[in-house]
GROMACS .gro file of C-alpha atoms in nm:
model
  505
    1MET     CA    1  -5.801   0.182  -2.926
    2GLY     CA    2  -5.897   0.372  -3.242
    3PHE     CA    3  -5.632   0.637  -3.186
    4VAL     CA    4  -5.343   0.389  -3.191
    5HIS     CA    5  -5.500   0.212  -3.489
    6ARG     CA    6  -5.514   0.544  -3.672
    7ILE     CA    7  -5.146   0.606  -3.601
    8LYS     CA    8  -5.065   0.263  -3.745
    9GLN     CA    9  -5.259   0.358  -4.057
   10LEU     CA   10  -5.063   0.679  -4.100
   11LEU     CA   11  -4.736   0.489  -4.061
   12GLY     CA   12  -4.845   0.228  -4.314
   13LEU     CA   13  -4.830  -0.049  -4.054
   14THR     CA   14  -5.184  -0.171  -4.116
   15GLU     CA   15  -5.448  -0.144  -4.381
   16ALA     CA   16  -5.714   0.117  -4.326
   17PRO     CA   17  -6.059  -0.034  -4.272
   18GLN     CA   18  -6.261  -0.035  -4.590
   19VAL     CA   19  -6.625   0.064  -4.573
   20LYS     CA   20  -6.840  -0.217  -4.709
   21THR     CA   21  -7.173  -0.138  -4.867
   22ASN     CA   22  -7.295  -0.493  -4.930
   23ILE     CA   23  -7.392  -0.589  -4.576
   24PRO     CA   24  -7.375  -0.867  -4.478
   25ASP     CA   25  -7.120  -1.056  -4.692
   26LEU     CA   26  -7.185  -1.418  -4.773
   27ILE     CA   27  -6.929  -1.668  -4.648
   28ASP     CA   28  -6.733  -1.800  -4.946
   29ASN     CA   29  -6.474  -2.073  -4.982
   30ASN     CA   30  -6.186  -1.827  -4.943
   31SER     CA   31  -6.313  -1.690  -4.611
   32SER     CA   32  -6.104  -1.748  -4.304
   33VAL     CA   33  -6.421  -1.792  -4.099
   34GLN     CA   34  -6.542  -2.154  -4.112
   35PHE     CA   35  -6.917  -2.189  -4.144
   36VAL     CA   36  -7.092  -2.346  -3.849
   37GLU     CA   37  -7.449  -2.460  -3.895
   38THR     CA   38  -7.646  -2.221  -3.678
   39PRO     CA   39  -7.982  -2.110  -3.821
   40SER     CA   40  -8.038  -1.737  -3.804
   41SER     CA   41  -8.369  -1.797  -3.629
   42ASN     CA   42  -8.181  -1.959  -3.341
   43ILE     CA   43  -7.951  -1.657  -3.314
   44GLN     CA   44  -8.248  -1.424  -3.314
   45GLU     CA   45  -8.425  -1.628  -3.050
   46ARG     CA   46  -8.111  -1.641  -2.836
   47LEU     CA   47  -8.063  -1.263  -2.855
   48ILE     CA   48  -8.424  -1.176  -2.782
   49SER     CA   49  -8.465  -1.426  -2.501
   50SER     CA   50  -8.132  -1.372  -2.324
   51VAL     CA   51  -8.015  -1.016  -2.382
   52PRO     CA   52  -8.183  -0.751  -2.161
   53GLU     CA   53  -8.405  -0.511  -2.353
   54SER     CA   54  -8.196  -0.214  -2.241
   55THR     CA   55  -7.891  -0.369  -2.410
   56LEU     CA   56  -8.082  -0.506  -2.711
   57ASP     CA   57  -8.210  -0.157  -2.794
   58LEU     CA   58  -7.849  -0.037  -2.827
   59LEU     CA   59  -7.726  -0.311  -3.063
   60TRP     CA   60  -7.683  -0.267  -3.438
   61PHE     CA   61  -7.816  -0.525  -3.685
   62TYR     CA   62  -7.759  -0.565  -4.057
   63ASP     CA   63  -8.067  -0.783  -4.101
   64GLY     CA   64  -8.361  -0.946  -3.925
   65PRO     CA   65  -8.657  -0.783  -3.752
   66ASN     CA   66  -8.426  -0.544  -3.562
   67LYS     CA   67  -8.240  -0.426  -3.874
   68ASN     CA   68  -8.111  -0.071  -3.819
   69LEU     CA   69  -7.772  -0.054  -3.991
   70ASP     CA   70  -7.683   0.004  -4.356
   71THR     CA   71  -7.314   0.084  -4.324
   72GLU     CA   72  -7.009  -0.091  -4.189
   73ASP     CA   73  -6.959  -0.082  -3.812
   74PRO     CA   74  -6.741  -0.299  -3.585
   75SER     CA   75  -7.039  -0.360  -3.357
   76GLY     CA   76  -7.280  -0.456  -3.640
   77ILE     CA   77  -7.440  -0.802  -3.614
   78SER     CA   78  -7.574  -1.018  -3.896
   79LEU     CA   79  -7.804  -1.307  -3.815
   80THR     CA   80  -7.647  -1.498  -4.103
   81TRP     CA   81  -7.301  -1.515  -3.951
   82PRO     CA   82  -7.230  -1.837  -3.769
   83ILE     CA   83  -7.173  -1.863  -3.397
   84SER     CA   84  -7.075  -2.155  -3.179
   85LYS     CA   85  -6.976  -2.243  -2.829
   86GLY     CA   86  -6.619  -2.322  -2.740
   87LYS     CA   87  -6.303  -2.160  -2.609
   88PRO     CA   88  -6.231  -1.854  -2.825
   89GLU     CA   89  -5.892  -1.731  -2.937
   90PRO     CA   90  -5.782  -1.387  -2.808
   91LEU     CA   91  -5.937  -1.099  -2.997
   92PRO     CA   92  -5.714  -0.894  -3.229
   93TYR     CA   93  -5.652  -0.522  -3.197
   94TYR     CA   94  -5.954  -0.309  -3.297
   95PRO     CA   95  -6.200  -0.600  -3.293
   96SER     CA   96  -6.525  -0.619  -3.486
   97TYR     CA   97  -6.812  -0.864  -3.472
   98ARG     CA   98  -6.779  -0.937  -3.847
   99GLU     CA   99  -6.416  -1.054  -3.811
  100MET     CA  100  -6.476  -1.267  -3.501
  101THR     CA  101  -6.457  -1.644  -3.517
  102PRO     CA  102  -6.780  -1.834  -3.443
  103GLU     CA  103  -6.648  -1.909  -3.092
  104GLN     CA  104  -6.571  -1.541  -3.033
  105ARG     CA  105  -6.919  -1.443  -3.156
  106GLY     CA  106  -7.071  -1.698  -2.922
  107THR     CA  107  -6.871  -1.559  -2.632
  108TYR     CA  108  -6.976  -1.205  -2.722
  109ILE     CA  109  -7.349  -1.292  -2.743
  110ASP     CA  110  -7.328  -1.470  -2.407
  111TRP     CA  111  -7.159  -1.164  -2.252
  112LEU     CA  112  -7.431  -0.930  -2.384
  113THR     CA  113  -7.671  -1.098  -2.141
  114ASP     CA  114  -7.473  -0.929  -1.862
  115ILE     CA  115  -7.241  -0.652  -1.979
  116SER     CA  116  -7.107  -0.608  -1.628
  117ALA     CA  117  -6.951  -0.957  -1.629
  118PRO     CA  118  -6.570  -0.974  -1.653
  119ILE     CA  119  -6.441  -1.037  -2.005
  120ASP     CA  120  -6.158  -0.958  -2.247
  121ILE     CA  121  -6.168  -0.580  -2.299
  122GLY     CA  122  -6.194  -0.634  -2.676
  123TYR     CA  123  -6.555  -0.753  -2.638
  124VAL     CA  124  -6.631  -0.443  -2.429
  125PHE     CA  125  -6.489  -0.225  -2.705
  126THR     CA  126  -6.699  -0.402  -2.970
  127PHE     CA  127  -7.018  -0.310  -2.781
  128PHE     CA  128  -6.878   0.035  -2.696
  129TYR     CA  129  -6.823   0.121  -3.065
  130GLY     CA  130  -7.197   0.076  -3.114
  131LEU     CA  131  -7.270   0.304  -2.820
  132GLU     CA  132  -7.060   0.576  -2.980
  133ARG     CA  133  -7.270   0.541  -3.296
  134GLN     CA  134  -7.585   0.577  -3.085
  135ILE     CA  135  -7.448   0.905  -2.947
  136THR     CA  136  -7.382   1.048  -3.293
  137ILE     CA  137  -7.740   0.979  -3.407
  138GLY     CA  138  -7.884   1.142  -3.095
  139ASN     CA  139  -7.971   0.839  -2.882
  140ILE     CA  140  -7.754   0.989  -2.612
  141ASP     CA  141  -7.924   0.916  -2.281
  142LYS     CA  142  -7.944   0.537  -2.321
  143ALA     CA  143  -7.593   0.518  -2.463
  144VAL     CA  144  -7.452   0.724  -2.176
  145GLN     CA  145  -7.621   0.502  -1.918
  146ALA     CA  146  -7.468   0.194  -2.082
  147ILE     CA  147  -7.121   0.355  -2.091
  148ALA     CA  148  -7.155   0.447  -1.724
  149GLN     CA  149  -7.243   0.084  -1.647
  150LEU     CA  150  -6.942  -0.042  -1.842
  151LYS     CA  151  -6.709   0.198  -1.662
  152GLN     CA  152  -6.817   0.064  -1.324
  153THR     CA  153  -6.692  -0.288  -1.395
  154HIS     CA  154  -6.440  -0.264  -1.680
  155SER     CA  155  -6.136  -0.052  -1.599
  156GLN     CA  156  -5.854  -0.053  -1.849
  157ARG     CA  157  -5.634   0.239  -1.949
  158SER     CA  158  -5.737   0.259  -2.313
  159PHE     CA  159  -6.105   0.201  -2.236
  160ASP     CA  160  -6.097   0.458  -1.954
  161TYR     CA  161  -5.957   0.714  -2.198
  162TYR     CA  162  -6.201   0.655  -2.484
  163SER     CA  163  -6.508   0.609  -2.265
  164ASP     CA  164  -6.427   0.942  -2.094
  165ASN     CA  165  -6.390   1.102  -2.437
  166ALA     CA  166  -6.727   0.960  -2.541
  167LEU     CA  167  -6.894   1.109  -2.233
  168VAL     CA  168  -6.732   1.448  -2.297
  169PHE     CA  169  -6.844   1.425  -2.659
  170ALA     CA  170  -7.200   1.336  -2.552
  171ALA     CA  171  -7.214   1.619  -2.296
  172LEU     CA  172  -7.104   1.877  -2.550
  173PHE     CA  173  -7.317   1.730  -2.828
  174LYS     CA  174  -7.628   1.746  -2.607
  175GLN     CA  175  -7.516   2.057  -2.416
  176ASP     CA  176  -7.578   1.866  -2.092
  177PRO     CA  177  -7.310   1.902  -1.820
  178ASP     CA  178  -7.488   1.642  -1.605
  179ILE     CA  179  -7.341   1.370  -1.830
  180LEU     CA  180  -6.992   1.457  -1.708
  181LYS     CA  181  -7.071   1.320  -1.362
  182TYR     CA  182  -7.012   0.968  -1.497
  183ILE     CA  183  -6.649   1.044  -1.568
  184ASN     CA  184  -6.411   0.903  -1.309
  185PRO     CA  185  -6.196   1.203  -1.202
  186LYS     CA  186  -5.914   0.964  -1.106
  187THR     CA  187  -5.885   0.825  -1.458
  188ALA     CA  188  -6.004   1.120  -1.664
  189ASN     CA  189  -5.790   1.363  -1.854
  190PRO     CA  190  -5.858   1.652  -1.612
  191THR     CA  191  -5.798   1.916  -1.876
  192ASN     CA  192  -6.060   1.785  -2.119
  193LEU     CA  193  -6.306   1.724  -1.839
  194ILE     CA  194  -6.270   2.067  -1.679
  195LEU     CA  195  -6.265   2.245  -2.015
  196SER     CA  196  -6.590   2.073  -2.103
  197GLU     CA  197  -6.751   2.158  -1.769
  198GLY     CA  198  -6.632   2.516  -1.805
  199TYR     CA  199  -6.763   2.547  -2.159
  200LEU     CA  200  -7.107   2.422  -2.059
  201SER     CA  201  -7.137   2.617  -1.732
  202LYS     CA  202  -6.954   2.927  -1.865
  203CYS     CA  203  -6.736   2.936  -1.553
  204LEU     CA  204  -6.468   2.751  -1.354
  205SER     CA  205  -6.504   2.669  -0.986
  206ALA     CA  206  -6.216   2.679  -0.739
  207ARG     CA  207  -6.184   2.300  -0.762
  208ASP     CA  208  -6.181   2.320  -1.142
  209ILE     CA  209  -5.901   2.577  -1.132
  210ILE     CA  210  -5.696   2.362  -0.896
  211ARG     CA  211  -5.741   2.051  -1.111
  212ILE     CA  212  -5.608   2.224  -1.423
  213SER     CA  213  -5.345   2.427  -1.236
  214LYS     CA  214  -5.056   2.216  -1.365
  215SER     CA  215  -5.191   2.235  -1.721
  216ILE     CA  216  -5.174   2.615  -1.712
  217GLY     CA  217  -4.820   2.621  -1.571
  218TRP     CA  218  -4.857   2.626  -1.191
  219ASP     CA  219  -4.598   2.368  -1.085
  220ASN     CA  220  -4.583   2.448  -0.712
  221GLN     CA  221  -4.844   2.200  -0.588
  222ARG     CA  222  -4.717   2.190  -0.228
  223TYR     CA  223  -5.005   2.363  -0.051
  224ILE     CA  224  -5.266   2.223  -0.291
  225LYS     CA  225  -5.162   1.873  -0.183
  226LEU     CA  226  -5.081   1.958   0.179
  227VAL     CA  227  -5.397   2.155   0.270
  228PRO     CA  228  -5.640   2.127  -0.026
  229GLU     CA  229  -5.951   2.245   0.159
  230LYS     CA  230  -5.773   2.550   0.302
  231PHE     CA  231  -5.638   2.631  -0.045
  232ILE     CA  232  -5.988   2.601  -0.197
  233THR     CA  233  -6.134   2.825   0.076
  234ASN     CA  234  -5.874   3.092   0.004
  235LEU     CA  235  -5.928   3.058  -0.370
  236ASN     CA  236  -6.303   3.102  -0.323
  237SER     CA  237  -6.245   3.416  -0.115
  238ILE     CA  238  -6.021   3.564  -0.384
  239LEU     CA  239  -6.277   3.481  -0.657
  240ILE     CA  240  -6.557   3.645  -0.455
  241THR     CA  241  -6.347   3.956  -0.396
  242GLN     CA  242  -6.252   3.986  -0.762
  243TYR     CA  243  -6.562   3.863  -0.945
  244GLY     CA  244  -6.844   3.890  -0.691
  245LYS     CA  245  -6.899   3.513  -0.669
  246ASN     CA  246  -6.687   3.206  -0.607
  247VAL     CA  247  -6.634   3.116  -0.973
  248TYR     CA  248  -6.414   3.242  -1.254
  249PRO     CA  249  -6.638   3.363  -1.540
  250LEU     CA  250  -6.533   3.243  -1.884
  251PRO     CA  251  -6.572   3.478  -2.179
  252ALA     CA  252  -6.868   3.441  -2.413
  253ASP     CA  253  -6.648   3.538  -2.709
  254LEU     CA  254  -6.427   3.240  -2.797
  255SER     CA  255  -6.257   3.399  -3.096
  256ASP     CA  256  -5.924   3.421  -2.915
  257VAL     CA  257  -5.950   3.080  -2.750
  258PRO     CA  258  -5.774   2.788  -2.923
  259MET     CA  259  -5.964   2.465  -2.974
  260VAL     CA  260  -5.873   2.104  -2.894
  261LYS     CA  261  -6.045   1.798  -3.035
  262VAL     CA  262  -6.205   1.516  -2.838
  263SER     CA  263  -6.225   1.209  -3.062
  264LEU     CA  264  -6.433   0.893  -3.058
  265ALA     CA  265  -6.279   0.549  -3.097
  266ASN     CA  266  -6.512   0.412  -3.367
  267LEU     CA  267  -6.341   0.474  -3.701
  268TYR     CA  268  -6.644   0.361  -3.905
  269LEU     CA  269  -6.888   0.633  -3.812
  270ASN     CA  270  -7.070   0.768  -4.118
  271ASN     CA  271  -7.086   1.113  -4.270
  272GLU     CA  272  -7.411   1.226  -4.117
  273LYS     CA  273  -7.432   1.601  -4.088
  274ASN     CA  274  -7.484   1.790  -3.765
  275ASN     CA  275  -7.681   2.113  -3.763
  276SER     CA  276  -7.576   2.227  -3.417
  277LYS     CA  277  -7.495   2.597  -3.415
  278GLU     CA  278  -7.329   2.580  -3.075
  279ILE     CA  279  -7.060   2.324  -3.147
  280SER     CA  280  -6.872   2.238  -3.464
  281VAL     CA  281  -6.867   1.862  -3.523
  282SER     CA  282  -6.670   1.718  -3.810
  283PHE     CA  283  -6.754   1.358  -3.896
  284HIS     CA  284  -6.424   1.247  -4.033
  285THR     CA  285  -6.219   0.948  -3.918
  286PRO     CA  286  -6.208   0.956  -3.624
  287VAL     CA  287  -6.516   1.160  -3.537
  288SER     CA  288  -6.421   1.452  -3.312
  289ILE     CA  289  -6.574   1.752  -3.144
  290ASP     CA  290  -6.407   2.086  -3.073
  291VAL     CA  291  -6.357   2.196  -2.712
  292PRO     CA  292  -6.240   2.548  -2.623
  293ASP     CA  293  -5.892   2.515  -2.470
  294PHE     CA  294  -5.915   2.784  -2.204
  295SER     CA  295  -5.591   2.658  -2.047
  296ASN     CA  296  -5.397   2.787  -2.350
  297ALA     CA  297  -5.577   3.119  -2.394
  298PRO     CA  298  -5.310   3.374  -2.289
  299LYS     CA  299  -5.543   3.619  -2.113
  300ILE     CA  300  -5.738   3.352  -1.925
  301LYS     CA  301  -5.422   3.161  -1.838
  302SER     CA  302  -5.260   3.477  -1.699
  303GLN     CA  303  -5.565   3.563  -1.487
  304LEU     CA  304  -5.592   3.210  -1.347
  305LEU     CA  305  -5.223   3.202  -1.256
  306THR     CA  306  -5.261   3.535  -1.074
  307ILE     CA  307  -5.557   3.398  -0.877
  308ILE     CA  308  -5.373   3.076  -0.789
  309LYS     CA  309  -5.064   3.268  -0.675
  310ALA     CA  310  -5.276   3.489  -0.451
  311ALA     CA  311  -5.436   3.181  -0.293
  312HIS     CA  312  -5.090   3.025  -0.256
  313ASP     CA  313  -4.948   3.330  -0.080
  314THR     CA  314  -5.251   3.357   0.151
  315THR     CA  315  -5.227   2.990   0.243
  316LYS     CA  316  -4.854   3.019   0.305
  317HIS     CA  317  -4.908   3.316   0.539
  318GLN     CA  318  -5.185   3.136   0.728
  319LEU     CA  319  -4.976   2.823   0.780
  320GLY     CA  320  -4.685   3.034   0.899
  321GLN     CA  321  -4.907   3.213   1.149
  322GLU     CA  322  -5.052   2.883   1.268
  323ARG     CA  323  -4.703   2.741   1.321
  324LYS     CA  324  -4.606   3.052   1.516
  325ASN     CA  325  -4.914   3.026   1.736
  326GLN     CA  326  -4.855   2.657   1.796
  327HIS     CA  327  -4.493   2.728   1.883
  328THR     CA  328  -4.597   2.994   2.135
  329LYS     CA  329  -4.848   2.757   2.295
  330ALA     CA  330  -4.589   2.480   2.306
  331LYS     CA  331  -4.341   2.711   2.475
  332SER     CA  332  -4.602   2.815   2.729
  333SER     CA  333  -4.687   2.456   2.817
  334SER     CA  334  -4.358   2.272   2.782
  335ILE     CA  335  -4.082   2.522   2.865
  336ASN     CA  336  -4.021   2.564   3.234
  337GLN     CA  337  -4.345   2.406   3.355
  338SER     CA  338  -4.251   2.505   3.709
  339ALA     CA  339  -4.258   2.876   3.627
  340ARG     CA  340  -4.559   3.054   3.770
  341ASN     CA  341  -4.555   3.338   3.521
  342ILE     CA  342  -4.549   3.332   3.141
  343ASN     CA  343  -4.495   3.634   2.921
  344VAL     CA  344  -4.821   3.634   2.722
  345ASN     CA  345  -4.658   3.817   2.432
  346THR     CA  346  -4.365   3.578   2.384
  347GLY     CA  347  -4.469   3.257   2.553
  348TRP     CA  348  -4.142   3.237   2.749
  349PRO     CA  349  -4.129   3.200   3.127
  350MET     CA  350  -4.074   3.500   3.352
  351ALA     CA  351  -3.886   3.518   3.682
  352LYS     CA  352  -4.055   3.645   3.996
  353GLN     CA  353  -4.101   4.019   3.998
  354SER     CA  354  -3.873   4.050   4.304
  355SER     CA  355  -3.591   3.890   4.106
  356ILE     CA  356  -3.652   4.122   3.811
  357ASP     CA  357  -3.654   4.422   4.044
  358ARG     CA  358  -3.314   4.326   4.192
  359GLU     CA  359  -3.159   4.313   3.845
  360ILE     CA  360  -3.305   4.654   3.761
  361ILE     CA  361  -3.150   4.801   4.078
  362THR     CA  362  -2.815   4.649   3.987
  363TYR     CA  363  -2.840   4.802   3.639
  364LYS     CA  364  -2.917   5.148   3.783
  365ASP     CA  365  -2.621   5.122   4.018
  366MET     CA  366  -2.394   5.052   3.723
  367LEU     CA  367  -2.505   5.371   3.555
  368ARG     CA  368  -2.397   5.576   3.860
  369PHE     CA  369  -2.030   5.495   3.816
  370SER     CA  370  -1.820   5.773   3.668
  371PRO     CA  371  -1.661   5.700   3.333
  372THR     CA  372  -1.312   5.561   3.354
  373GLU     CA  373  -1.054   5.833   3.302
  374LYS     CA  374  -0.744   5.777   3.100
  375PRO     CA  375  -0.444   5.717   3.334
  376VAL     CA  376  -0.171   5.976   3.383
  377ILE     CA  377   0.165   5.851   3.260
  378TYR     CA  378   0.469   6.010   3.426
  379ASP     CA  379   0.812   6.033   3.275
  380THR     CA  380   0.948   5.860   3.581
  381ASP     CA  381   0.719   5.558   3.529
  382SER     CA  382   0.893   5.245   3.421
  383ASP     CA  383   0.768   5.054   3.112
  384GLU     CA  384   0.613   4.793   3.338
  385VAL     CA  385   0.417   5.058   3.530
  386LYS     CA  386   0.308   5.227   3.208
  387ASN     CA  387   0.183   4.895   3.063
  388THR     CA  388  -0.001   4.809   3.383
  389LYS     CA  389  -0.181   5.145   3.389
  390LEU     CA  390  -0.286   5.106   3.023
  391ARG     CA  391  -0.397   4.746   3.073
  392ILE     CA  392  -0.615   4.839   3.370
  393PHE     CA  393  -0.761   5.128   3.172
  394GLU     CA  394  -0.853   4.903   2.878
  395GLU     CA  395  -1.009   4.642   3.109
  396ASN     CA  396  -1.214   4.910   3.286
  397LYS     CA  397  -1.332   5.058   2.954
  398ARG     CA  398  -1.425   4.710   2.831
  399SER     CA  399  -1.618   4.639   3.152
  400GLU     CA  400  -1.779   4.983   3.135
  401LYS     CA  401  -1.920   4.896   2.793
  402PHE     CA  402  -1.994   4.529   2.862
  403PHE     CA  403  -2.176   4.510   3.197
  404PRO     CA  404  -2.463   4.757   3.139
  405THR     CA  405  -2.556   4.585   2.812
  406TYR     CA  406  -2.516   4.243   2.969
  407GLN     CA  407  -2.737   4.350   3.259
  408ARG     CA  408  -3.008   4.480   3.027
  409GLY     CA  409  -3.001   4.142   2.852
  410LEU     CA  410  -3.037   3.968   3.189
  411ILE     CA  411  -3.340   4.183   3.274
  412ALA     CA  412  -3.498   4.101   2.935
  413TYR     CA  413  -3.430   3.731   2.991
  414LYS     CA  414  -3.599   3.732   3.331
  415ARG     CA  415  -3.895   3.919   3.184
  416GLY     CA  416  -3.943   3.642   2.928
  417GLU     CA  417  -3.825   3.866   2.644
  418TRP     CA  418  -3.574   3.617   2.514
  419GLU     CA  419  -3.537   3.756   2.162
  420GLN     CA  420  -3.435   4.094   2.307
  421ALA     CA  421  -3.197   3.924   2.551
  422GLU     CA  422  -3.032   3.741   2.262
  423THR     CA  423  -2.986   4.063   2.063
  424LEU     CA  424  -2.828   4.245   2.361
  425TRP     CA  425  -2.599   3.961   2.463
  426MET     CA  426  -2.476   3.887   2.112
  427SER     CA  427  -2.388   4.256   2.068
  428VAL     CA  428  -2.122   4.225   2.343
  429MET     CA  429  -2.013   3.865   2.277
  430GLU     CA  430  -1.667   3.977   2.170
  431LEU     CA  431  -1.612   4.173   2.495
  432ASN     CA  432  -1.655   3.873   2.725
  433PRO     CA  433  -1.708   3.546   2.537
  434PRO     CA  434  -1.712   3.309   2.837
  435ILE     CA  435  -1.999   3.482   3.020
  436ILE     CA  436  -2.211   3.547   2.710
  437THR     CA  437  -2.154   3.197   2.572
  438GLU     CA  438  -2.269   3.036   2.895
  439LYS     CA  439  -2.586   3.246   2.918
  440MET     CA  440  -2.672   3.201   2.551
  441ALA     CA  441  -2.611   2.824   2.560
  442ILE     CA  442  -2.850   2.782   2.854
  443MET     CA  443  -3.121   2.990   2.689
  444LEU     CA  444  -3.086   2.824   2.348
  445ARG     CA  445  -3.110   2.478   2.504
  446LYS     CA  446  -3.441   2.578   2.664
  447GLU     CA  447  -3.561   2.706   2.324
  448LYS     CA  448  -3.471   2.368   2.167
  449ARG     CA  449  -3.231   2.547   1.932
  450PHE     CA  450  -2.966   2.280   1.968
  451LYS     CA  451  -2.774   2.356   1.646
  452ASP     CA  452  -2.771   2.728   1.733
  453GLU     CA  453  -2.627   2.638   2.074
  454ILE     CA  454  -2.333   2.466   1.904
  455ASP     CA  455  -2.275   2.767   1.677
  456VAL     CA  456  -2.273   3.008   1.974
  457ILE     CA  457  -2.021   2.797   2.164
  458LYS     CA  458  -1.793   2.781   1.858
  459MET     CA  459  -1.826   3.158   1.829
  460GLY     CA  460  -1.731   3.198   2.196
  461ILE     CA  461  -1.420   2.985   2.152
  462LYS     CA  462  -1.322   3.186   1.844
  463TYR     CA  463  -1.349   3.520   2.026
  464SER     CA  464  -1.173   3.382   2.333
  465ASN     CA  465  -0.873   3.291   2.122
  466LYS     CA  466  -0.834   3.637   1.973
  467ALA     CA  467  -0.496   3.785   2.062
  468ASP     CA  468  -0.634   4.114   2.190
  469PHE     CA  469  -0.870   3.952   2.443
  470ILE     CA  470  -0.748   3.941   2.804
  471ARG     CA  471  -0.885   3.605   2.921
  472ILE     CA  472  -1.066   3.601   3.251
  473THR     CA  473  -1.121   3.225   3.255
  474ASP     CA  474  -0.974   2.926   3.080
  475ASP     CA  475  -1.160   2.850   2.757
  476SER     CA  476  -1.128   2.477   2.820
  477LYS     CA  477  -1.474   2.501   2.981
  478LEU     CA  478  -1.614   2.615   2.647
  479VAL     CA  479  -1.445   2.328   2.464
  480ASN     CA  480  -1.600   2.083   2.710
  481ARG     CA  481  -1.942   2.247   2.673
  482LEU     CA  482  -1.911   2.222   2.293
  483SER     CA  483  -1.849   1.848   2.310
  484LYS     CA  484  -2.158   1.796   2.526
  485ALA     CA  485  -2.372   2.019   2.304
  486GLU     CA  486  -2.275   1.826   1.989
  487THR     CA  487  -2.360   1.496   2.157
  488PHE     CA  488  -2.696   1.631   2.271
  489TYR     CA  489  -2.774   1.763   1.922
  490ASN     CA  490  -2.698   1.428   1.757
  491ASN     CA  491  -2.940   1.258   1.995
  492HIS     CA  492  -3.220   1.515   1.950
  493LYS     CA  493  -3.200   1.628   1.584
  494ASP     CA  494  -3.566   1.552   1.531
  495GLN     CA  495  -3.660   1.808   1.799
  496ASP     CA  496  -3.425   2.085   1.685
  497GLU     CA  497  -3.590   2.423   1.617
  498SER     CA  498  -3.278   2.626   1.532
  499LYS     CA  499  -3.322   2.938   1.324
  500GLY     CA  500  -2.968   3.075   1.308
  501ILE     CA  501  -2.766   3.320   1.514
  502GLU     CA  502  -2.717   3.686   1.421
  503VAL     CA  503  -2.422   3.875   1.565
  504THR     CA  504  -2.489   4.245   1.623
  505SER     CA  505  -2.263   4.518   1.745
   0.00000   0.00000   0.00000
């Protein structure tokens, strides 16, 4: 609340609070607060009898037997100020006990009997301002316990922010990182929290680094959100390898580290001096404490980004390997369940060895054929005879190049080496599109590469229509296969595992 109030002051939208030395003021005729007959002894009795001692010890009084305040404070209580029962008006911005109406004071005193009870957040802030004053005078432990209790039952954006700041302030002021455990990590400013933990422990853990990763410029949060524990494990491994333990050591010399301020909400805190040599505290308005901003120290920032990137790359590689292993297992269990043999290296089914052996024999027989010799053209040959001889020669040369490669692809396919079969077949696609397209389409369907199947069929139709290709079969079969493949793909898009087709030659 104090931060916004301070901004209003700077803009001239509100009057700055004036410190009052004559405490308490007497109610005069011009006061907006109407006097209600309530003897101070009754107020004192009500406070002592109803408010728990743990809360009473943290209150600030201008007078009476518990007098402990000589300067203006929004939480300060005077036993001379009237209170009454009744429905109170809503509290104004930056409330104070002095400016409350009697009904509001009565409501506040009733609430102090149980500070966990639901109430307008303004009353919580009034008590909280006093807790901040307790911290600055060194009564830290009791004040922190009360703030922790308030945070459990009163959640509001502004209060979450300033109560977190107060806990950070207290932790740094006392040099006690244990205080930071009361900060809710879901509502806290992670940068301030982690910077404070790092300053006190002189190091950053893997979780700390991850929580400030965006603050230091690491925007790719995919794996951090997707597999946080795996990312942390990898980050710890990298830290151990580089620094000998699973933390990032922060430098003892802070001369090159910029500072950020953590401010308290109470604008009325006095000018008491602090003799701490560890931390510089300036009691201005608002009171603030300096925190080393490691996230903006160039050297530290660069080192942390390097560590995070290494963990990111390691996690990416691991997930890729896991997907590959899962894919291989899936192929082994779901593709061709009736096959007796599976290629353990690829996960694809294998034909019986007798079938593989037959294809190998066929391939060897092909290699025994003599190369096709260029035909002899006689002068007496007619043009028709000449063209026939040349056509047969070109067909034989095409077959001579096509069938051995095709057969090698068929052997690889039956051995379960489908990637090799694809490479061999696609290298001779242009020589005989109908045969290659049919084989590839069948194999790709089994691989669940439905989009790739469509692309291969389109490729086959394209090559079949080339003017220099002597068609063996009608390409209408390919057109019909394409239509069926597209329908199948549209019905099974969610299962598609296509990875693209590469044409080799």
